[in-house]
mmCIF file of C-alpha atoms in Angstrom:
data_model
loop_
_atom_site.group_PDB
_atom_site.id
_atom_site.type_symbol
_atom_site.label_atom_id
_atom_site.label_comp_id
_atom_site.label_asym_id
_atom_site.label_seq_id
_atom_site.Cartn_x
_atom_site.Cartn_y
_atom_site.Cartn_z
ATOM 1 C CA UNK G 7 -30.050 24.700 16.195
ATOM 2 C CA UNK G 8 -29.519 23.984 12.498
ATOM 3 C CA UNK G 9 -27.314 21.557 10.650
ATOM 4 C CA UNK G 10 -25.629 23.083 7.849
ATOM 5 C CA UNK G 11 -23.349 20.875 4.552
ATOM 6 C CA UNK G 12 -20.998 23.020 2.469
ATOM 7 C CA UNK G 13 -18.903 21.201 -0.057
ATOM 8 C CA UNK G 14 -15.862 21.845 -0.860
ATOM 9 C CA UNK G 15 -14.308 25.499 -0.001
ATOM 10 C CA UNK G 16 -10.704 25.172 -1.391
ATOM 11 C CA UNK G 17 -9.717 28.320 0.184
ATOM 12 C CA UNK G 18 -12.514 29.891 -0.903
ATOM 13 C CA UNK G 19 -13.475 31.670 2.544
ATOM 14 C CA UNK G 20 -15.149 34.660 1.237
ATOM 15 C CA UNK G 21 -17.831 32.769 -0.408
ATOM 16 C CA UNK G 22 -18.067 30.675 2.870
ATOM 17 C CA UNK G 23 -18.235 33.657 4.961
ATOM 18 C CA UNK G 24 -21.395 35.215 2.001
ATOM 19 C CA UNK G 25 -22.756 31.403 2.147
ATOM 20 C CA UNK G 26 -22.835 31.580 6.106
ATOM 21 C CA UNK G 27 -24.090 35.184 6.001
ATOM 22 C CA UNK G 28 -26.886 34.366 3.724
ATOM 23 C CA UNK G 29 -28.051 31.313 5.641
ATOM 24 C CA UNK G 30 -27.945 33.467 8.881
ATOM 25 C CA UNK G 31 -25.501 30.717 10.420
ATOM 26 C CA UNK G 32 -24.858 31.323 14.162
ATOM 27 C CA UNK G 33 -21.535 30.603 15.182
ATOM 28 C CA UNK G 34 -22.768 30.004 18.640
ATOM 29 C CA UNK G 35 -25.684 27.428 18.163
ATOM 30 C CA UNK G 36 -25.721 26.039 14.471
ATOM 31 C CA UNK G 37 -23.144 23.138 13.195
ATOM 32 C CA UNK G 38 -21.377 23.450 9.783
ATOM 33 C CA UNK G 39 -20.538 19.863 8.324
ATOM 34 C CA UNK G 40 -17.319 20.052 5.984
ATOM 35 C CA UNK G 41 -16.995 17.829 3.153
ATOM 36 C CA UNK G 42 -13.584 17.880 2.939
ATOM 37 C CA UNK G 43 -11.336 19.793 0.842
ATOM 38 C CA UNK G 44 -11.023 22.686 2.754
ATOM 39 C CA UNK G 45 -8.071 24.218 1.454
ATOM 40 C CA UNK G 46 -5.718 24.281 -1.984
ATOM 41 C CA UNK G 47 -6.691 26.213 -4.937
ATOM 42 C CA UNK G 48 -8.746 29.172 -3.615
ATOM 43 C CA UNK G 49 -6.955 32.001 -2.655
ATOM 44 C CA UNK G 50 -7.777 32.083 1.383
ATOM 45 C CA UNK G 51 -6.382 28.856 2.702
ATOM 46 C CA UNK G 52 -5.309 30.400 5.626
ATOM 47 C CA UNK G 53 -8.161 32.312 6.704
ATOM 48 C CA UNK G 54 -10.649 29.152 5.845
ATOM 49 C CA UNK G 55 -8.831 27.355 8.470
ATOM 50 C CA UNK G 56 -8.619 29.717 11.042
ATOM 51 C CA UNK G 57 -12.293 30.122 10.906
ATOM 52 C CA UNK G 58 -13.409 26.648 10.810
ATOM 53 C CA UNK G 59 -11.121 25.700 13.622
ATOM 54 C CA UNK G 60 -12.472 28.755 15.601
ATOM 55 C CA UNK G 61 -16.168 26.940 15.557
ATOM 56 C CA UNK G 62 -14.778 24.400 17.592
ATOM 57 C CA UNK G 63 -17.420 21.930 18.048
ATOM 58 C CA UNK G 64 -20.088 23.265 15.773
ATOM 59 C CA UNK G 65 -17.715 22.681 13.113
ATOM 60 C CA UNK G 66 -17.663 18.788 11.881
ATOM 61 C CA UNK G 67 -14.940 18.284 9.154
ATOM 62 C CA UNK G 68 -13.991 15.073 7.122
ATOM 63 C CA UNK G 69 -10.400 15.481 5.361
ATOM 64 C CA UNK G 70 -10.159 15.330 1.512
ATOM 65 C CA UNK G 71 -7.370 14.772 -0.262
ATOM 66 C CA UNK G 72 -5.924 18.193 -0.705
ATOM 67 C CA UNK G 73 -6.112 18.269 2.959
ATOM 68 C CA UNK G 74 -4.379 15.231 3.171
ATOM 69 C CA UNK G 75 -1.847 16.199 0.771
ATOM 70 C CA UNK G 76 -1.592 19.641 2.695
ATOM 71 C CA UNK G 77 -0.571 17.913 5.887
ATOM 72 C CA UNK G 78 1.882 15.959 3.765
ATOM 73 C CA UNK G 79 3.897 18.788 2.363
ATOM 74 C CA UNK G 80 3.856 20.422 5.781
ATOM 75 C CA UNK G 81 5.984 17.304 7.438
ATOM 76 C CA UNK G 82 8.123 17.360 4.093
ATOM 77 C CA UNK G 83 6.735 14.075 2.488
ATOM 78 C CA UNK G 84 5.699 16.495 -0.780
ATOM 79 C CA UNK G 85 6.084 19.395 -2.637
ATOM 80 C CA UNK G 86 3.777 22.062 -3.379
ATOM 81 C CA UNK G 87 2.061 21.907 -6.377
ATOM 82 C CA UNK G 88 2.182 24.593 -8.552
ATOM 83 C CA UNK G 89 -1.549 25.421 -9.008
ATOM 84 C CA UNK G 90 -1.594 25.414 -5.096
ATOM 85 C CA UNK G 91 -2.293 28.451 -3.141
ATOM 86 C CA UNK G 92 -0.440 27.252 0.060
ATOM 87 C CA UNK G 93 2.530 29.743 0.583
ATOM 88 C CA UNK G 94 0.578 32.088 3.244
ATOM 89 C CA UNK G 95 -0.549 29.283 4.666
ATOM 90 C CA UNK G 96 2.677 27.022 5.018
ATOM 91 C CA UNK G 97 4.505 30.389 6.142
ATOM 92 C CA UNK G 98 1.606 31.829 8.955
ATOM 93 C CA UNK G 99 2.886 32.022 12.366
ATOM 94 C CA UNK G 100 -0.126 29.713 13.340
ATOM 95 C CA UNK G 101 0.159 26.581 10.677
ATOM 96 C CA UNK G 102 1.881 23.935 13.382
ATOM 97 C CA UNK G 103 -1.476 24.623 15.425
ATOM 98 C CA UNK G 104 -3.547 24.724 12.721
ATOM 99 C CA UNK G 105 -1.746 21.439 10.915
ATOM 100 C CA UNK G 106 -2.221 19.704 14.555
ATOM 101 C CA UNK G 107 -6.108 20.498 14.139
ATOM 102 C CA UNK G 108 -6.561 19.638 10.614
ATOM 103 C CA UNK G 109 -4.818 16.181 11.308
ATOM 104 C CA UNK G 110 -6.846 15.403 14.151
ATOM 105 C CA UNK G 111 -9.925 15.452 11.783
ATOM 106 C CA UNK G 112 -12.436 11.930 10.969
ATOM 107 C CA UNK G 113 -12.193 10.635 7.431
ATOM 108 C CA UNK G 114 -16.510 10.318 7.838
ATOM 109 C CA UNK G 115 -18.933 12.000 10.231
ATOM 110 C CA UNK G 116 -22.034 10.287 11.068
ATOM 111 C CA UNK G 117 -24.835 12.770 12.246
ATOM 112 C CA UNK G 118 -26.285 11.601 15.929
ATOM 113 C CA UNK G 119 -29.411 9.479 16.277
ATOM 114 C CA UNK G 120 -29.472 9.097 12.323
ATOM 115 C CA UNK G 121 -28.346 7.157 9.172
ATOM 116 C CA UNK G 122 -26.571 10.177 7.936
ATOM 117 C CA UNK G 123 -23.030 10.342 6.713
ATOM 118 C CA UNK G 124 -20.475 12.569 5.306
ATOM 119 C CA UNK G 125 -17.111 11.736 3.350
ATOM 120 C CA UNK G 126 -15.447 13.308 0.952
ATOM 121 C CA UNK G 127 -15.294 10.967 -1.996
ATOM 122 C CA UNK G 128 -18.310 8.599 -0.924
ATOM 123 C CA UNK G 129 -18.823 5.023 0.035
ATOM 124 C CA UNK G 130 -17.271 2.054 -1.746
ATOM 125 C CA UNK G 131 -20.076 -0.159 -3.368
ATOM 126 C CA UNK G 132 -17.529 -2.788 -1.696
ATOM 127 C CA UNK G 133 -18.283 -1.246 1.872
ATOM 128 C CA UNK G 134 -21.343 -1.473 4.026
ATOM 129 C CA UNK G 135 -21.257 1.999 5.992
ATOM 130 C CA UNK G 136 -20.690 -0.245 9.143
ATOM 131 C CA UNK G 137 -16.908 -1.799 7.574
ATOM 132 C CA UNK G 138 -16.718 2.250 6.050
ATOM 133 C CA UNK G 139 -16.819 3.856 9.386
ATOM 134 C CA UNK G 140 -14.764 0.773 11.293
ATOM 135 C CA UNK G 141 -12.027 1.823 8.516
ATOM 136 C CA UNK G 142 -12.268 4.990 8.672
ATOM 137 C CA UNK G 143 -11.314 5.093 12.540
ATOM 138 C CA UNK G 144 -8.371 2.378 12.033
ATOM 139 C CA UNK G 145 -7.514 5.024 9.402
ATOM 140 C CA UNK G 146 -7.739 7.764 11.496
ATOM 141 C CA UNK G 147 -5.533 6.259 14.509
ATOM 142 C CA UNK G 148 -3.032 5.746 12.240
ATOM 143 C CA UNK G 149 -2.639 9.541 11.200
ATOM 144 C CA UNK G 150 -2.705 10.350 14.612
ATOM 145 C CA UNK G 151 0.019 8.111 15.824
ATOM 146 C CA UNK G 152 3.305 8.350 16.394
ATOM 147 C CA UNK G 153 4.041 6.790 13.127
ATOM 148 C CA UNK G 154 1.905 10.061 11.389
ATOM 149 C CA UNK G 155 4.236 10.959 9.037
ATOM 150 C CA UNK G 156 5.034 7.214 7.627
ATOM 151 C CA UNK G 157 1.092 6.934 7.082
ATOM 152 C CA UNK G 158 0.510 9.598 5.040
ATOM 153 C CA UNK G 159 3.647 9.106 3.016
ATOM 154 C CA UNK G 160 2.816 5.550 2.339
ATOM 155 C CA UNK G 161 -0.603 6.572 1.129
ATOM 156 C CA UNK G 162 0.039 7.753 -2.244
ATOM 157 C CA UNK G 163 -0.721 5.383 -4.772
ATOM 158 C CA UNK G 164 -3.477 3.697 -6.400
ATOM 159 C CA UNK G 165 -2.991 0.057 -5.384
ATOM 160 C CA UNK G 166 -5.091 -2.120 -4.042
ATOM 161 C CA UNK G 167 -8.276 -0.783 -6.023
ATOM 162 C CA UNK G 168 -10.291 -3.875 -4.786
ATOM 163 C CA UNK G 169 -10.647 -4.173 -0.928
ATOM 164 C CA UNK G 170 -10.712 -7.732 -1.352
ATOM 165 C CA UNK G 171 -6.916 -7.292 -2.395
ATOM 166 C CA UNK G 172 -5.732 -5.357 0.727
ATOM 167 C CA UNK G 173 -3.560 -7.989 2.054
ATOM 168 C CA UNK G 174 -2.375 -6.193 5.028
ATOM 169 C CA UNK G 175 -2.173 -3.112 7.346
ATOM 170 C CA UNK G 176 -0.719 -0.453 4.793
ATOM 171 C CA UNK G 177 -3.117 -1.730 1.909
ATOM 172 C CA UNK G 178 -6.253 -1.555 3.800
ATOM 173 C CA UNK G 179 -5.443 1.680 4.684
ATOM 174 C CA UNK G 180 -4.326 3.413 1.307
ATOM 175 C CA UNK G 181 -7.381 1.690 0.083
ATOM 176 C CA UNK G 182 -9.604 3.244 2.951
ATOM 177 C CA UNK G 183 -7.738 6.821 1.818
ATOM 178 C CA UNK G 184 -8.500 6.278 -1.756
ATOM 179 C CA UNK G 185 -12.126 5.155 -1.327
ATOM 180 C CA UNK G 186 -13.279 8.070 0.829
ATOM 181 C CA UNK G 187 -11.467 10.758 -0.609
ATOM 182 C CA UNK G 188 -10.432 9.974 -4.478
ATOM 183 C CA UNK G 189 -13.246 7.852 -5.595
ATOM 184 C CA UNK G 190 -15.280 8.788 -8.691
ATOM 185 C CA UNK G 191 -15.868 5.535 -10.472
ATOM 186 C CA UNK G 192 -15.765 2.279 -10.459
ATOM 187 C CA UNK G 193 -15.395 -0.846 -12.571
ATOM 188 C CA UNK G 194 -18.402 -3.466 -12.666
ATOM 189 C CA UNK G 195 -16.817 -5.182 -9.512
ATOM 190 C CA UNK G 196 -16.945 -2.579 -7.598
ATOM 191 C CA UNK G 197 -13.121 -2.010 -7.423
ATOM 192 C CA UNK G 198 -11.824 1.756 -8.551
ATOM 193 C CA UNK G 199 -10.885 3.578 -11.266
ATOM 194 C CA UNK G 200 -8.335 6.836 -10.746
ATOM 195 C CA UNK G 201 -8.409 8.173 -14.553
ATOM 196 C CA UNK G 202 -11.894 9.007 -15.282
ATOM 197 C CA UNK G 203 -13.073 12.800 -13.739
ATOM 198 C CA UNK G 204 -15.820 13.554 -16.582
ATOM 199 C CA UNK G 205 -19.659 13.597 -15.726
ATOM 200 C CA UNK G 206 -21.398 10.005 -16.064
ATOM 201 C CA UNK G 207 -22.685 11.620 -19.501
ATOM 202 C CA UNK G 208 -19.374 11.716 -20.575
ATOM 203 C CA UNK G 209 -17.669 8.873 -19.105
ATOM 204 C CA UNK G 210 -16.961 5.380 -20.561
ATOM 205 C CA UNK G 211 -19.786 2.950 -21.173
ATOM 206 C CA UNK G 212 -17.380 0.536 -18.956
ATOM 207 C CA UNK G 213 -17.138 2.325 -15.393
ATOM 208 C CA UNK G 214 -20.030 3.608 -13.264
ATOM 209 C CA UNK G 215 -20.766 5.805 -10.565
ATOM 210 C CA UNK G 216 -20.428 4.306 -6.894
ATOM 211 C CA UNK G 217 -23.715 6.321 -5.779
ATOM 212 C CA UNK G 218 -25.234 4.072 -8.346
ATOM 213 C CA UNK G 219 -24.236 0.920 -7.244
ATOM 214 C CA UNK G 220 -27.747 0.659 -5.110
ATOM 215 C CA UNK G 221 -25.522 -0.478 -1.802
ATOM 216 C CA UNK G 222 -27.303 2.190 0.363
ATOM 217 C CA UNK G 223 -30.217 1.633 1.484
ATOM 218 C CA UNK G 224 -33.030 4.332 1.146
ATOM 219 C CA UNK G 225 -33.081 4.194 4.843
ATOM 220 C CA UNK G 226 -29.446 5.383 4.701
ATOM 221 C CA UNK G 227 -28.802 9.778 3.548
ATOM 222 C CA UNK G 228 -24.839 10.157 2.192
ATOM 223 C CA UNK G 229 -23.406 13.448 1.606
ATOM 224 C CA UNK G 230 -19.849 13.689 -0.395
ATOM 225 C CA UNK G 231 -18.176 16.476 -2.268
ATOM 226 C CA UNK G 232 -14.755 16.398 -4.453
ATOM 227 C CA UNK G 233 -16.601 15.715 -7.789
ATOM 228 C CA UNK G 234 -17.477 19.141 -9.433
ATOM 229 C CA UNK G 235 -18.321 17.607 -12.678
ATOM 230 C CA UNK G 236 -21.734 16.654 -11.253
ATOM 231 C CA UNK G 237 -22.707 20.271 -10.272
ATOM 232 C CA UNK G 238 -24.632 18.707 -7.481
ATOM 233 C CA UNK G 239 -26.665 16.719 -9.469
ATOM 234 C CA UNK G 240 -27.028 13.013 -8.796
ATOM 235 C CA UNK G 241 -28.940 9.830 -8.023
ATOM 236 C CA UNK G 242 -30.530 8.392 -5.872
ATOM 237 C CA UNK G 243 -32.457 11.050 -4.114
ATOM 238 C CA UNK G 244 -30.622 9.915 -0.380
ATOM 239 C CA UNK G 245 -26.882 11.128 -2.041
ATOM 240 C CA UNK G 246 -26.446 14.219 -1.825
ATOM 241 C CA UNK G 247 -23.272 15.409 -4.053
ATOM 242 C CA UNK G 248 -22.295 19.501 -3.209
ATOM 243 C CA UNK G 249 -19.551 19.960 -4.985
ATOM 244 C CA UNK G 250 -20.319 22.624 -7.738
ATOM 245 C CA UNK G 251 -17.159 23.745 -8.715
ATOM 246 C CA UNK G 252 -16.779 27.079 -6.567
ATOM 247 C CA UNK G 253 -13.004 27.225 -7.023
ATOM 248 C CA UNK G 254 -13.296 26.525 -11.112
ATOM 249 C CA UNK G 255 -15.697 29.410 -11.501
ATOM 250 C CA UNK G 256 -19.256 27.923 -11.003
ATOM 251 C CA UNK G 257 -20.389 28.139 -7.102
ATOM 252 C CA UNK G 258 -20.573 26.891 -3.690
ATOM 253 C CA UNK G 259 -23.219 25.128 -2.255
ATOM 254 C CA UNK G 260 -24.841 24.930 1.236
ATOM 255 C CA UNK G 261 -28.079 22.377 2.402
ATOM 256 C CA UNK G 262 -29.538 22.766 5.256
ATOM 257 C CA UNK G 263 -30.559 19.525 6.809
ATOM 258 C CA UNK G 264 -34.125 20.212 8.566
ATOM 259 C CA UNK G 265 -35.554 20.957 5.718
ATOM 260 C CA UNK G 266 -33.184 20.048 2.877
ATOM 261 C CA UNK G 267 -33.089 23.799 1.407
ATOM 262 C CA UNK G 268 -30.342 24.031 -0.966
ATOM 263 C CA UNK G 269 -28.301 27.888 -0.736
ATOM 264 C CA UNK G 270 -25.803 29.055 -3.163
ATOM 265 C CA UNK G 271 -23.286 31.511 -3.355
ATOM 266 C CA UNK G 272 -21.574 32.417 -6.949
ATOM 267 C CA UNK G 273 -17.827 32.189 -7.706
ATOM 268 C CA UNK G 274 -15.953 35.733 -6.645
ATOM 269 C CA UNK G 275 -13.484 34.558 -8.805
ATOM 270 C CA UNK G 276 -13.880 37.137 -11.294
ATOM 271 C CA UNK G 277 -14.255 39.946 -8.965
ATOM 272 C CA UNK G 278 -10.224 39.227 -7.246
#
């Protein structure tokens, strides 16, 4: 058996499916870890959900936050935006089932018998990935509860950004949200910023990147997409960023655990 992290696919399924072909993936023994984003701005939403939910248990998913925000326009809360691809998949005979799976998904995935994790975003440098993962499952209950749809319409918004600030139920969960699946940067206290998307070269003297706040240990692996301005590149060498921009033109990337081989598959974008 082989463990398998893509970043993000954003509906990009036919690099997925040349990505999985290349690798040799077996549906029937290997595991494909998701870091999140699944779906949005690619055009094949629709069929990148139908296949990851048809892997079943070899597929292990963390939501991002255009999955988030998917499930969110589906029970009304939002609108579509416009740069979106969502219509097919908002309008397939199949999207309550498939909206039901997707929901149903962790916010981190820890691998078995090892210090390896997966989120989206990353790991607060205000979180040890013992409070991370406790949050993450009060998170998740609460998105699978009867109260669902008051959850994740209560999650937009970009206060508290210090988890010392999150005063009660609804802030320590928009701040769990923001931390593992909008997080870039942060401020010297740890606490996060929402307007800076540029590579570190590029960013303000003023704000750094969590990964290099030094609160993992080297005993600890992390694996995170959502931030396609690093093109997979950063530090130290236990973060692994795969990100790299597939639905903006660049690629998708794949790393296969074992051995830590990196496999890429180039944008098709300009062959639709």
């Amino acid at each position: 058996m082989a463990i398998y992290f893509v970043g993000d696919i954003q509906g990009c399924y036919n690099e997925l499916d040349a990505l999985l072909n290349q690798v040799g993936f077996s549906s029937n023994s290997d595991q494909l870890y998701v870091a999140g984003d699944l779906v949005a701005r690619g055009p094949n939403s629709l069929e990148t959900l139908r296949f990851i939910k048809s892997l079943g248990k070899n597929a292990k998913i963390v939501l991002g936050n255009h999955d988030l925000h998917l499930l969110a326009v589906y029970q009304g809360i939002k609108k579509v935006k416009k740069q979106d691809l969502l219509t097919t998949l908002l309008a397939a005979p199949d999207a309550a089932s498939l909206m039901q799976w997707l929901i149903q998904q962790p916010l981190i995935q820890k691998l078995p018998n090892e210090e390896t994790y997966m989120s989206h975003a990353g790991l607060s440098p205000q979180w040890t990935p013992k409070v991370a993962m406790e949050q993450a499952e009060i998170a998740h209950q609460h998105l699978t509860s009867s109260a669902s749809q008051t959850w994740l319409r209560n999650m937009y918004g970009e206060q508290p950004t210090s988890w010392q600030n999150a005063n009660d139920d609804l802030e320590r969960f928009r701040f769990t949200i923001n931390s593992l699946t909008r997080m870039r940067y942060c401020h010297a206290d740890g606490s996060l910023d929402f307007n800076c998307k540029e590579s570190p070269a590029s960013a303000p003297k003023t704000l750094t990147p969590w990964f290099e706040f030094q609160h993992i240990s080297q005993h600890t692996q992390w694996i995170f997409g959502h931030w396609a301005a690093l093109m997979g590149k950063c530090q130290p060498e236990n973060i692994y960023a795969l990100d790299t921009g597939c639905v903006w033109g660049q690629h998708m990337t794949m790393l296969r655990w074992h051995d830590k081989k990196i496999f890429i598959e180039q944008s098709h974008k300009n062959q639709r």
